Coordinates of C-alpha atoms in Angstrom, one line a residue:
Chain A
X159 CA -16.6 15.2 28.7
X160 CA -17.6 11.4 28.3
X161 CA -18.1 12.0 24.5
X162 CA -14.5 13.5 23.9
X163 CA -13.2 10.8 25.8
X164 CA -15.1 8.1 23.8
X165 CA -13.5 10.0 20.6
X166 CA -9.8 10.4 21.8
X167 CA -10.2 6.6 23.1
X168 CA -12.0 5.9 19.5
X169 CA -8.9 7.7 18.1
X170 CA -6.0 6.1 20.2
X171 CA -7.5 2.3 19.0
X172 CA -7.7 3.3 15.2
X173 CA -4.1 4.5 15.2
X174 CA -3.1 1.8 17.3
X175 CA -5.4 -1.4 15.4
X176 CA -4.1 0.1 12.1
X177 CA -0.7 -2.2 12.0
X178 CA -1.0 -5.5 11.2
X179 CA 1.3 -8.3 10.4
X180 CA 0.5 -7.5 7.0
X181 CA 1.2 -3.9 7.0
X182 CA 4.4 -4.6 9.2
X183 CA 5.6 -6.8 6.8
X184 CA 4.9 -5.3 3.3
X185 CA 5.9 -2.1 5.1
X186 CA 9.3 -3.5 5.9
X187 CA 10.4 -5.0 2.8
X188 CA 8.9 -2.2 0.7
X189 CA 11.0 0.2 2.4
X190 CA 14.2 -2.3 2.4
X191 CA 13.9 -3.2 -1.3
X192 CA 12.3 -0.3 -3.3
X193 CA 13.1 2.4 -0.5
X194 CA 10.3 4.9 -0.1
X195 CA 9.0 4.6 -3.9
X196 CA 6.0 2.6 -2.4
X197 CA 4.3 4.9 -0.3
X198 CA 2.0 5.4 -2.9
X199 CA 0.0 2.2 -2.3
X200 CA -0.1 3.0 1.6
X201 CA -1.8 6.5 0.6
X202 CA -4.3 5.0 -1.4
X203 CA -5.0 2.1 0.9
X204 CA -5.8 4.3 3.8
X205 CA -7.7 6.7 1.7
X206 CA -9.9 3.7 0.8
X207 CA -10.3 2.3 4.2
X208 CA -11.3 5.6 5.4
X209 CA -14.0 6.0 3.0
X210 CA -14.7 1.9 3.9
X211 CA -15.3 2.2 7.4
X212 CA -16.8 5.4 7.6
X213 CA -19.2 3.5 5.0
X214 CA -19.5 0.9 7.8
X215 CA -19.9 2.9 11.0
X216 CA -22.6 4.8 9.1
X217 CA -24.5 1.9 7.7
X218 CA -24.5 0.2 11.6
X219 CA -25.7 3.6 12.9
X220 CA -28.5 4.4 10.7
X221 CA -29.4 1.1 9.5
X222 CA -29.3 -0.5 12.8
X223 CA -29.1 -3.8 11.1
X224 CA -26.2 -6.7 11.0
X225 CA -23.8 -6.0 8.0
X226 CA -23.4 -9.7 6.6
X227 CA -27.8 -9.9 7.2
X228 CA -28.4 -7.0 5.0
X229 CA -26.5 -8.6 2.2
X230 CA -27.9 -11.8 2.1
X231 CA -31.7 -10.0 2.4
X232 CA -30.4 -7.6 -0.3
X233 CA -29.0 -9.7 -2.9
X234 CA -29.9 -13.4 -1.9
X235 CA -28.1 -16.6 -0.3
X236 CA -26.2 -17.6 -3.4
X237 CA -25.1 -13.9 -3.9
X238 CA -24.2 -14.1 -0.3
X239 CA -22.1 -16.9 -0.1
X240 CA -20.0 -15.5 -2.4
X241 CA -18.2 -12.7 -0.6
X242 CA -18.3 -15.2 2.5
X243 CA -16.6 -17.3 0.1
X244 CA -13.7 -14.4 -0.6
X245 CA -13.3 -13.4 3.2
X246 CA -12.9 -17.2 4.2
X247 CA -10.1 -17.7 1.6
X248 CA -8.3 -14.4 2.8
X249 CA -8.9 -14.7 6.5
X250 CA -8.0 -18.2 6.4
X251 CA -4.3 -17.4 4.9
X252 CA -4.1 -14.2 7.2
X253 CA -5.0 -15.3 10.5
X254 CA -2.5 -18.4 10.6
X255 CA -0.1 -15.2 9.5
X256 CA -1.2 -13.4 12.1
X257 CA -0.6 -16.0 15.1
X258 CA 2.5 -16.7 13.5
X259 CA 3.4 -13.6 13.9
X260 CA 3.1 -13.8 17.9
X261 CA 4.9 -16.9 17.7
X262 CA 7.8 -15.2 15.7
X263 CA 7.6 -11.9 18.6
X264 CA 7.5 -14.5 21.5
X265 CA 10.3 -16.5 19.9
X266 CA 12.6 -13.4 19.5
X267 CA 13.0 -12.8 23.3
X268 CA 12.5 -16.4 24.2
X269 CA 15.5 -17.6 21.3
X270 CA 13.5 -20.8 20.6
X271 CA 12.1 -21.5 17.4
X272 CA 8.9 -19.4 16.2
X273 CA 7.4 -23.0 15.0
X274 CA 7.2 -24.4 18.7
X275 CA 5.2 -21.2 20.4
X276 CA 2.6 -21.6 17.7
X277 CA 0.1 -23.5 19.6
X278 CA 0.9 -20.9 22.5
X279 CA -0.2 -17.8 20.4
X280 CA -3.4 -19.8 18.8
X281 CA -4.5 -20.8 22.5
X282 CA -4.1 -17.4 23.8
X283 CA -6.3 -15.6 21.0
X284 CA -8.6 -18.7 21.7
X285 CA -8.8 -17.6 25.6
X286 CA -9.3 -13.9 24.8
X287 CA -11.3 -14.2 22.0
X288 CA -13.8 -16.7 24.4
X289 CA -13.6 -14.7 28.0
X290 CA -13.1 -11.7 27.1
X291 CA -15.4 -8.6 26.4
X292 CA -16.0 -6.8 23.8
X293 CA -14.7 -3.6 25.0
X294 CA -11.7 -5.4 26.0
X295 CA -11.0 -6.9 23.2
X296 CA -11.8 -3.7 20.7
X297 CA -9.2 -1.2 23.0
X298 CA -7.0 -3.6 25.0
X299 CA -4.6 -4.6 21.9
X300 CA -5.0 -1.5 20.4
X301 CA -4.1 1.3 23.3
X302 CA -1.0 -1.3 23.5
X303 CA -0.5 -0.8 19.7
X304 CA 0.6 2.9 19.8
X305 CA 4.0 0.8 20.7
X306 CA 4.1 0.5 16.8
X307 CA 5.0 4.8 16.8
X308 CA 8.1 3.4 18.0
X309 CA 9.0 3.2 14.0
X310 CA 8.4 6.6 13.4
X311 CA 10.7 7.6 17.3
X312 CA 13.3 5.7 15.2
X313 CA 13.2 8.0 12.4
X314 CA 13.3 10.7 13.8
X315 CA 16.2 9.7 16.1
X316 CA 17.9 8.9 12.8
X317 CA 16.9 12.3 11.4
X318 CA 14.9 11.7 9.0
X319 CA 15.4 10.3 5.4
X320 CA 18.3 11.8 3.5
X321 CA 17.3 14.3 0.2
X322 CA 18.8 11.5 -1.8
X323 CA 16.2 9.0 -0.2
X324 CA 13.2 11.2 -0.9
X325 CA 13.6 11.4 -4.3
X326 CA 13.1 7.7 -4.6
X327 CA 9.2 8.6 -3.7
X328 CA 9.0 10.1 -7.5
X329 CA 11.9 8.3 -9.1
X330 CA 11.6 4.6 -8.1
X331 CA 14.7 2.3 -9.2
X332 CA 12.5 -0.7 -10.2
X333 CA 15.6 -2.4 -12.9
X334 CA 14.4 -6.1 -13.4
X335 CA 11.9 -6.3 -10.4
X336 CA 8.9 -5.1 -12.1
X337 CA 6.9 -8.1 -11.2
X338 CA 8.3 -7.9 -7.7
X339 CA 7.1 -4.1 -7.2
X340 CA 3.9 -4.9 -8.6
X341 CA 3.5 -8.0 -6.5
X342 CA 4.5 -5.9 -3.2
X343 CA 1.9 -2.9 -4.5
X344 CA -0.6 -5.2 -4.5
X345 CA -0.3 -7.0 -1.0
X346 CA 0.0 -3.4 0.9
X347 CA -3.1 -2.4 -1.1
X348 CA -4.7 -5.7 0.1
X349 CA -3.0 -5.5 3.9
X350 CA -4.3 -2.1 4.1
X351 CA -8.1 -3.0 2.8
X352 CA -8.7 -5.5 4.8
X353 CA -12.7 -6.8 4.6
X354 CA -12.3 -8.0 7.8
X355 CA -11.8 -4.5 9.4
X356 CA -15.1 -3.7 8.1
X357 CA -17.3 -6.5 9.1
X358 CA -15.4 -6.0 12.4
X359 CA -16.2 -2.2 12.6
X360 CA -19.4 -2.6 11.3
X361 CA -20.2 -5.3 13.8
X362 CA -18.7 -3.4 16.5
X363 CA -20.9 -0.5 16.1
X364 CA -24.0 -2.4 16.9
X365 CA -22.2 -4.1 19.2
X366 CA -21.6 -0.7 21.3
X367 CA -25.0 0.1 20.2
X368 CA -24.2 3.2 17.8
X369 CA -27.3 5.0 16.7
X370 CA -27.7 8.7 14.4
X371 CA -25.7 10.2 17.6
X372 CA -22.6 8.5 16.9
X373 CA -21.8 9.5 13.1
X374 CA -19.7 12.4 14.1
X375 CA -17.8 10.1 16.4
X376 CA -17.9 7.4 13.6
X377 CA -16.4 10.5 11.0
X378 CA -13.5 11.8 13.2
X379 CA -12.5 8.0 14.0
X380 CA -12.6 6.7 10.6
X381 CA -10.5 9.6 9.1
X382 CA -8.3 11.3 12.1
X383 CA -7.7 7.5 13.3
X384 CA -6.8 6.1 10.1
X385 CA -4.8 8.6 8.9
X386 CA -2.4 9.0 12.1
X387 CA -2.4 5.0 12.1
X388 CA -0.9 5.4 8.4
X389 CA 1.5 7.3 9.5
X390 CA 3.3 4.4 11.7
X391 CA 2.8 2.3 8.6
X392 CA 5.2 4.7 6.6
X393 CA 7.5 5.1 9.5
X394 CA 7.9 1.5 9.1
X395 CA 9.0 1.6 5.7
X396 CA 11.0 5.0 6.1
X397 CA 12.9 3.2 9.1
X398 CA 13.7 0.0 6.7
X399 CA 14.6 2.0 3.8
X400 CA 17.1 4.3 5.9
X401 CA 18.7 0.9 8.0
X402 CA 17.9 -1.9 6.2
X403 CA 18.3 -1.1 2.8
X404 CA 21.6 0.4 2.9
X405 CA 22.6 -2.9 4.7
X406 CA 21.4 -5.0 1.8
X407 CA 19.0 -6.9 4.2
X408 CA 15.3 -7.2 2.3
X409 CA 13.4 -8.0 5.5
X410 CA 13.0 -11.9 4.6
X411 CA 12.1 -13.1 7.6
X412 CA 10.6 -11.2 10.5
X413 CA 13.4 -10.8 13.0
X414 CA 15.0 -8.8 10.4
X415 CA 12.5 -6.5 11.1
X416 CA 13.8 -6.2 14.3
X417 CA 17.6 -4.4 13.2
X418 CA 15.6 -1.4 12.1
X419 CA 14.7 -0.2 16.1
X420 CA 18.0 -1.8 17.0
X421 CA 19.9 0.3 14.8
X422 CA 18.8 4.3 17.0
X423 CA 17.7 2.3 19.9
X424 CA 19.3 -0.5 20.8
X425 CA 18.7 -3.4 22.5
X426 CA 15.1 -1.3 23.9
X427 CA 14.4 -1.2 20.2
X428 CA 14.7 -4.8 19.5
X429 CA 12.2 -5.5 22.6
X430 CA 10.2 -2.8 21.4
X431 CA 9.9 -4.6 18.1
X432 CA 8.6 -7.7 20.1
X433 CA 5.8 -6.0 21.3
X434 CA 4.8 -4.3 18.3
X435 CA 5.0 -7.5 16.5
X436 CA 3.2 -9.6 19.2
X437 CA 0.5 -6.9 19.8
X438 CA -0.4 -5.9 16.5
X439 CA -0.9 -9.4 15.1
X440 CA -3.1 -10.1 18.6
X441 CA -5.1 -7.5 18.1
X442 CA -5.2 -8.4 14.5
X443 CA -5.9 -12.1 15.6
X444 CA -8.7 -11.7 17.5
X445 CA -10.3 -9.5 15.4
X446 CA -10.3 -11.7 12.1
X447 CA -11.7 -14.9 14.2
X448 CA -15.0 -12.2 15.4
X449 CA -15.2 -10.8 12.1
X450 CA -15.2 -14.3 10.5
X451 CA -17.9 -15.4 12.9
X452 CA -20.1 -12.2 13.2
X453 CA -20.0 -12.9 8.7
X454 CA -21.2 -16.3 9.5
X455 CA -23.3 -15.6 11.6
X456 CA -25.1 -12.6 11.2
X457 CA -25.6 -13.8 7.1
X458 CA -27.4 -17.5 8.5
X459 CA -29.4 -15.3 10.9
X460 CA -27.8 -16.8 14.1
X461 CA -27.7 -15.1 17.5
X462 CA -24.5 -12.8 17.8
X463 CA -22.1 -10.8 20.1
X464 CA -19.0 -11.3 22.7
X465 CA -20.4 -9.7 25.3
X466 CA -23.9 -12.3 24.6
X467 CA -24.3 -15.0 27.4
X468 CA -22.4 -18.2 25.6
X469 CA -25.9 -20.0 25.6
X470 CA -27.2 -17.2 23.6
X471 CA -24.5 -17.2 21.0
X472 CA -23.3 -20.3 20.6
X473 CA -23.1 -21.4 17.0
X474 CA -21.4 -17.9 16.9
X475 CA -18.8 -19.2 19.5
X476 CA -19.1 -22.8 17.6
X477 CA -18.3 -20.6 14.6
X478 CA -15.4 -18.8 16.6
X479 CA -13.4 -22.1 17.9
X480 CA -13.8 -23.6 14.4
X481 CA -12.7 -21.0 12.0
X482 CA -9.6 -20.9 14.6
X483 CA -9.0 -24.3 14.3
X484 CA -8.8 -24.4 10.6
X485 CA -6.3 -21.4 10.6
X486 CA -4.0 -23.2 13.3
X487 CA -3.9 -26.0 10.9
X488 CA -2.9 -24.1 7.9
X489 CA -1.0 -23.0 10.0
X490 CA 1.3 -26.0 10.9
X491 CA 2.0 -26.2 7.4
X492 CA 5.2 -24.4 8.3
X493 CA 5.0 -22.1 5.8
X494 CA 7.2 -18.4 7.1
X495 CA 4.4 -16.0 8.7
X496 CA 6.1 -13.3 6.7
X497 CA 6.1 -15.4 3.1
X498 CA 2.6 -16.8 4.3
X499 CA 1.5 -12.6 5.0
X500 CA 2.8 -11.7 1.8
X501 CA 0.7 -14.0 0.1
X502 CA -2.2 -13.6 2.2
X503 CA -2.1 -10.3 1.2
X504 CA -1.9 -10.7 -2.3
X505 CA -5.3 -12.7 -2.0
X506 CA -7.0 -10.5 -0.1
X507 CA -6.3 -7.4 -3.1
X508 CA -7.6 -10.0 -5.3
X509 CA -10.7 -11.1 -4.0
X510 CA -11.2 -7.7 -2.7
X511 CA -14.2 -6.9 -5.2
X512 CA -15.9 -9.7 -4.5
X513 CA -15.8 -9.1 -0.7
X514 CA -16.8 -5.5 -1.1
X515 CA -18.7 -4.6 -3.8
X516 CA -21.8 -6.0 -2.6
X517 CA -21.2 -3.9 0.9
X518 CA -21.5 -0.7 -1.5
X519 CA -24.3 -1.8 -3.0
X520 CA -26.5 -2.3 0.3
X521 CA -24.9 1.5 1.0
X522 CA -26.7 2.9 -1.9
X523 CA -30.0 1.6 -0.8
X524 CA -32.5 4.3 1.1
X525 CA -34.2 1.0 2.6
X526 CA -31.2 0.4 4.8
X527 CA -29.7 4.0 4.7
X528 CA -32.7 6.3 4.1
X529 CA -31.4 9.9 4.2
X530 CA -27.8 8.8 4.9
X531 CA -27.2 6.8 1.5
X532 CA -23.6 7.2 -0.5
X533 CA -22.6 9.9 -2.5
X534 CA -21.1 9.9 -5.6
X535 CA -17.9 11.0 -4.5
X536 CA -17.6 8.1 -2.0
X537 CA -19.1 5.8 -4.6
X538 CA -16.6 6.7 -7.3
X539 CA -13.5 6.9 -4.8
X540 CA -14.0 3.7 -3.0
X541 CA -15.1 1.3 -6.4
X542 CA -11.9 3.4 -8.2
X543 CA -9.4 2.0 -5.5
X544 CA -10.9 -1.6 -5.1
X545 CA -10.5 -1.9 -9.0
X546 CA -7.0 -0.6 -9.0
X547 CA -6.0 -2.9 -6.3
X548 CA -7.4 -6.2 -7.6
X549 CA -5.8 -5.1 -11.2
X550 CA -2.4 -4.6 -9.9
X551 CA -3.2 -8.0 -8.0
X552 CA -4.5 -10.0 -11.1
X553 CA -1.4 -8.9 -13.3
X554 CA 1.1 -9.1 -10.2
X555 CA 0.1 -12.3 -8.9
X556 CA 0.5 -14.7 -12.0
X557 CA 3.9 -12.4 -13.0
X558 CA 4.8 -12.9 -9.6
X559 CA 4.3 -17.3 -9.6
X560 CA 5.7 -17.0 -13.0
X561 CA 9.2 -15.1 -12.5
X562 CA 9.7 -17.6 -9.3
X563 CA 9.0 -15.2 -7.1
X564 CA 11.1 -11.6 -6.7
X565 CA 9.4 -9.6 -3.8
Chain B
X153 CA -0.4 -5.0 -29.4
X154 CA -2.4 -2.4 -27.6
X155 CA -3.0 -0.7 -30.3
X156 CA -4.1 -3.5 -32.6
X157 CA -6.4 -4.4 -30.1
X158 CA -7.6 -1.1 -29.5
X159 CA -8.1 -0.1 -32.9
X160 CA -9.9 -3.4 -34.3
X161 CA -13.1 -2.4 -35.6
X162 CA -14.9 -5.7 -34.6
X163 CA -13.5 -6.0 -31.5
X164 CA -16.8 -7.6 -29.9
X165 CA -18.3 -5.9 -27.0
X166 CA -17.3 -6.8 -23.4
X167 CA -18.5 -9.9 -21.9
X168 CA -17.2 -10.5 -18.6
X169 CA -13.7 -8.9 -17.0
X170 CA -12.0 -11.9 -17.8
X171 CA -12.0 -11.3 -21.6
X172 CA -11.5 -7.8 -21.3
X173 CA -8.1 -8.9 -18.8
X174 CA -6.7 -11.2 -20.6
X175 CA -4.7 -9.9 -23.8
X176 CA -3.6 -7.1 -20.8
X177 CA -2.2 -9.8 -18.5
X178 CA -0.7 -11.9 -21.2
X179 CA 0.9 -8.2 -22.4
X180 CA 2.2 -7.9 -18.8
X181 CA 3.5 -11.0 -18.4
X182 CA 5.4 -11.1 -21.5
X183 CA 7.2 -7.3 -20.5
X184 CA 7.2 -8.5 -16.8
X185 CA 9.3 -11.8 -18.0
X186 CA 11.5 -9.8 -19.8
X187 CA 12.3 -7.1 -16.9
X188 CA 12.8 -9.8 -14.3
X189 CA 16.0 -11.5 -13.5
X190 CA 16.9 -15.3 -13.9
X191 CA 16.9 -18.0 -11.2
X192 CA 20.5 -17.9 -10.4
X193 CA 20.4 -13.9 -9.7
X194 CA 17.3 -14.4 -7.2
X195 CA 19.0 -17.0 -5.7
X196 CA 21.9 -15.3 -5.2
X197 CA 20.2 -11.6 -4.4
X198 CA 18.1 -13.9 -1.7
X199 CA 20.9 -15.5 -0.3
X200 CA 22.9 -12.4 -0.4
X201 CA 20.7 -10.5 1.7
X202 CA 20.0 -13.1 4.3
X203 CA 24.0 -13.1 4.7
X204 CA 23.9 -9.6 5.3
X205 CA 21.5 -10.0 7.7
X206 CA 23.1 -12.6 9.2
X207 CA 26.0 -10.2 9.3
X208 CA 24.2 -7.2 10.8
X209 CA 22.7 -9.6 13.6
X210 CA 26.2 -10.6 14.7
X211 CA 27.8 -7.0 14.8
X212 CA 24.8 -5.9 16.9
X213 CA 24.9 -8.9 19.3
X214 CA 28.7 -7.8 20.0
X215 CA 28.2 -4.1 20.1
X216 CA 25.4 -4.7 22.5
X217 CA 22.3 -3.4 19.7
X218 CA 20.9 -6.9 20.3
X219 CA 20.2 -9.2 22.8
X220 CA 21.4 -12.6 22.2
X221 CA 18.3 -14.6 22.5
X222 CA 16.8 -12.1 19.4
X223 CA 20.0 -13.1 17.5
X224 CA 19.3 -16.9 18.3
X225 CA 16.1 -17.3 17.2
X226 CA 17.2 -14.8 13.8
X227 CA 19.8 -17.7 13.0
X228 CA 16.8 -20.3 12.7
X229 CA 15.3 -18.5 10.4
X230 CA 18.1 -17.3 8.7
X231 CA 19.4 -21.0 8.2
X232 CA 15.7 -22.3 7.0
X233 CA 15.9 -19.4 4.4
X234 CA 19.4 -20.4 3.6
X235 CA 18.8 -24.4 3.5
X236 CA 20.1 -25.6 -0.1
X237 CA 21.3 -22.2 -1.2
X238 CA 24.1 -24.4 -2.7
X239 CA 22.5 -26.4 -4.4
X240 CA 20.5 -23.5 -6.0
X241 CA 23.3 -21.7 -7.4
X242 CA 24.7 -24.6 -9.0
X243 CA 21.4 -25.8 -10.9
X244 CA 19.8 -22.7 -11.2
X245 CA 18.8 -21.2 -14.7
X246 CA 21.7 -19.0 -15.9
X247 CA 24.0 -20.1 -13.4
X248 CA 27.8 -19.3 -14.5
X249 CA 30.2 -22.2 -14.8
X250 CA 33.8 -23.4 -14.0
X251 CA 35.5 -20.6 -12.3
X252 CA 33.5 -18.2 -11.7
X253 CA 31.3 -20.3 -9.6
X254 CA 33.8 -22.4 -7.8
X255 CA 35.1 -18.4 -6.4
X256 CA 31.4 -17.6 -5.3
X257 CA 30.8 -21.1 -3.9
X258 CA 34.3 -20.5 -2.6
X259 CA 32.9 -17.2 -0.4
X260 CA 29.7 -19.0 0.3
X261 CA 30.8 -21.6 1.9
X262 CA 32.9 -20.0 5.1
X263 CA 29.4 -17.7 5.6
X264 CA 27.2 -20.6 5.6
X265 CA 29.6 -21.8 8.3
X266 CA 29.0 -19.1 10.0
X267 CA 25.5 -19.2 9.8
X268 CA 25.3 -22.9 11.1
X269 CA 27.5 -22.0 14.1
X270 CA 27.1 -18.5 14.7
X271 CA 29.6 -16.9 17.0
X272 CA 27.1 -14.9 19.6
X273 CA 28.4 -15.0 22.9
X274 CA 32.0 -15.0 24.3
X275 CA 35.3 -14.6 22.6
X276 CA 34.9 -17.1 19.5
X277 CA 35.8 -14.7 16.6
X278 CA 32.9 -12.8 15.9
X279 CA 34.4 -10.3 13.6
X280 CA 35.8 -12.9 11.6
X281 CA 32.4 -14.3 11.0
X282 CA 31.1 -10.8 10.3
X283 CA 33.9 -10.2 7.8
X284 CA 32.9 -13.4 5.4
X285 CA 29.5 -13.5 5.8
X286 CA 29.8 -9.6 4.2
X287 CA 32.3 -10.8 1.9
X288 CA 29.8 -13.2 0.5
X289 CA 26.8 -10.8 1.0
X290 CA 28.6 -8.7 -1.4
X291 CA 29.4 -11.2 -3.6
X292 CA 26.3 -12.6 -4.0
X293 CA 24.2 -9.3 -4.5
X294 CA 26.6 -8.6 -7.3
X295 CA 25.7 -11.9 -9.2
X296 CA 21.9 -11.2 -8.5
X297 CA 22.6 -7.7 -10.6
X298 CA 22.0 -5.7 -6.8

């Protein structure tokens, strides 16, 4: 009975963790500019962080061993530093995204400017990320995420998309945005694969002390999880494309966001846009800062953990406070969360091999996996989708800077 | 170009992905260039559909789909994204001249009003606001080929 309950509670936090501020926002303007002819990259995404973090649950199970540590044994320091190197650039644009984000949700039902509760979202990922457990952490944001279902409520209350809508899913009307629909492909590819979902997932399986038991439980979480979280994702962008769209609002800023649950629900829909927004980007908050620190410090061969006395971890809680610092600071550049997400995005599909690659490599090696080592089919399914995404991201991204911007 | 590049018998063997990338990306921005729009119609498709959402925030304040402090802090964003839209449509690359400007600068202007000073609580002429700020919605998402 404790085992199915550790997989429908395993379940619940994958569909609710899925949604991001990144996924929220490339969601929401996919569906309000190119209606529902971008649910191809969300498919592909998922099917690739599926394979990713089953990959990661697996190697933390069998291998027993810290995910950032095995690299740097596996391939050396320099090689190491190098898909450090990728995840700092891409956490270090997301996370400042991310607590803007709260900012933006807090500011909706507060009516002050997003800019002036920044410091109040930063200090309150700071206080969770420092007092609280692991546990805690892992389900608390995401039970609360299942608010983000609210999307799909909404279509449904609408009645679905309209026959004329669906055929925009095989017939896109791309007409003189072609940079802009690659641009946008490429950040929901990178928003969906994020590297820091699987250092966290990784680290949270030895944090929970997964062993050989636990790689059914990892299985059903990884696929089930994923694939019921993508589903909120694509209500999202059905929701836009069916109220925003017709509106001629392209989801710009966040609170634009918000019109989408207003429109079948109401003022309840705005506030239940709030909490989406405010929980997914916590959740998403706290875990880039541990990811970002368990990287750190599990690849320097520090001691590790949240739910580790402080005295026992604490140039992985040095690490924790800094990396937060440096995001805050970006982010009082002032840069829009959801211009600053985009972007972030973007990044992350381009650096993407770097990050990764090396991760697949360790998976291939019997020293670390024994019996358990990658298939072929896993092999060719997740390097296929991390080379499509940081090609549409390396042709996208220079289109994009060049053409002044169009997504 | 692809298949000159494709066919070339001493095409030298692959070095690193950034060779192999380049005469792709180049090929990709050229097309990309071509299919995208000028600086005047993103401008104006921009500014056209923060107007509209400008629009759609009022009409849902006053039909009760929106609580006021939402449509508050909507208006500081929507006048950030807005800031120097003016200016922008003037000086853009391929911006029209004479007329045809002064009658979209003409629509503009009464929604940008309306955007400063939003009407979102009591009797202050909401639908009024609503009415120009679509007016120049429309008008602006034409000239950015929407």
């Amino acid at each position: 009975m404790t085992k199915w309950l550790g997989i429908a509670l395993g379940l619940l936090t994958a569909i609710g963790g899925f949604v991001d501020v990144a996924a929220l926002a490339t969601a929401a303007e996919a569906g309000a500019k190119f209606q529902l002819s971008l649910v191809w990259p969300f498919l592909l995404g998922t099917l690739a962080i599926i394979v990713l973090l089953e990959m990661a649950g697996r190697y933390a199970s069998v291998s027993k061993q810290p995910y950032s540590g095995a690299i740097r044994q596996h391939l050396g320091f320099k090689y190491y530093l190098l898909p450090l190197g990728a995840c700092l650039i891409a956490n270090t644009l997301m996370l400042p995204a991310e607590l803007g984000g709260m900012a933006v949700a807090l500011s909706l039902v507060l009516g002050v400017n997003w800019f002036v509760l920044y410091p109040v979202a930063a200090v309150f990922v700071w206080l969770c990320a420092w007092f609280g457990s692991f546990k805690t952490i892992e389900n608390g944001p995401a039970l609360l995420g299942l608010v983000t279902l609210a999307f799909v409520a909404g279509v449904i209350a609408l009645g679905g998309p309209r026959p004329q809508l669906l055929t925009t899913l095989w017939h896109p009307d791309v007409a003189g945005q072609v940079p802009g629909y690659l641009f946008l492909a490429a950040a929901i590819l990178g928003a969906i694969i994020s590297p820091y979902l699987v250092v966290f997932y990784s680290s949270g399986a030895r944090e929970e002390g997964w062993s050989r038991a636990s790689l059914g439980v990892n299985r059903v979480t990884a696929v089930v999880g994923m694939a019921f979280g993508c589903v909120a994702a694509l209500g999202i962008l059905t929701l836009s494309a069916m109220t925003l769209g017709p509106m001629h609002v392209q989801a710009g800023t966040l609170g634009e966001v918000a019109l989408s649950l207003a429109r079948p629900f109401g003022a309840p829909g705005a506030y239940l846009f709030a909490a989406a927004l405010f929980v997914t980007c916590w959740g998403a908050s706290l875990e880039i800062t541990l990811a970002m620190s368990y990287n750190l410090s599990q690849g320097f061969g520090w001691g590790w953990g949240v739910d580790r006395p402080h005295r026992a971890a604490a140039r992985f809680r040095l690490t924790m406070l800094l990396f937060l610092a440096l995001a805050f600071c970006v982010g009082l550049l002032g840069l829009d969360p959801l211009t600053l997400t985009i972007y972030a995005s973007a990044v992350t599909a381009l650096v993407l091999p770097i990050s990764l690659l090396p991760f697949l490599v360790v998976m291939n090696n019997p020293k670390y996996l024994r019996d358990k080592v990658n298939g072929r089919a896993g092999n060719i399914a997740a390097v296929a989708v991390i080379v499509l995404a940081f090609l549409i991201a390396i042709v996208s991204l220079p289109l994009f800077l060049v053409t002044g911007g169009q997504a | 170009m692809m298949i000159h590049l494709t066919g070339y018998p001493n095409f030298p063997p692959p070095r690193g992905c950034g060779t192999g990338l380049l005469p792709v990306c180049a090929l990709l921005l050229l097309t990309g260039c071509a299919a995208g729009q000028s600086g005047f119609q993103q401008a104006a498709s921009s500014a056209g559909a923060e107007l509209a959402a400008a629009a759609s925030t009022i009409a849902y304040v006053h039909t009760g789909r929106l609580p006021v402090t939402f449509a508050r802090s909507s208006f500081v964003n929507y006048r950030s994204a807005l800031h120097g839209t003016e200016e922008q449509l003037r000086t853009a690359d391929g911006a029209p001249r004479g007329q045809r400007l002064d009658a979209l600068l003409g629509v503009y202007r009464p929604a940008w009003q309306a955007v400063q000073r939003p009407c979102l609580e009591g009797g202050c002429g909401w639908d009024s606001q609503v009415r120009a700020l679509r007016q120049a919605s429309q008008a602006l998402v034409r000239e950015g080929g929407g």
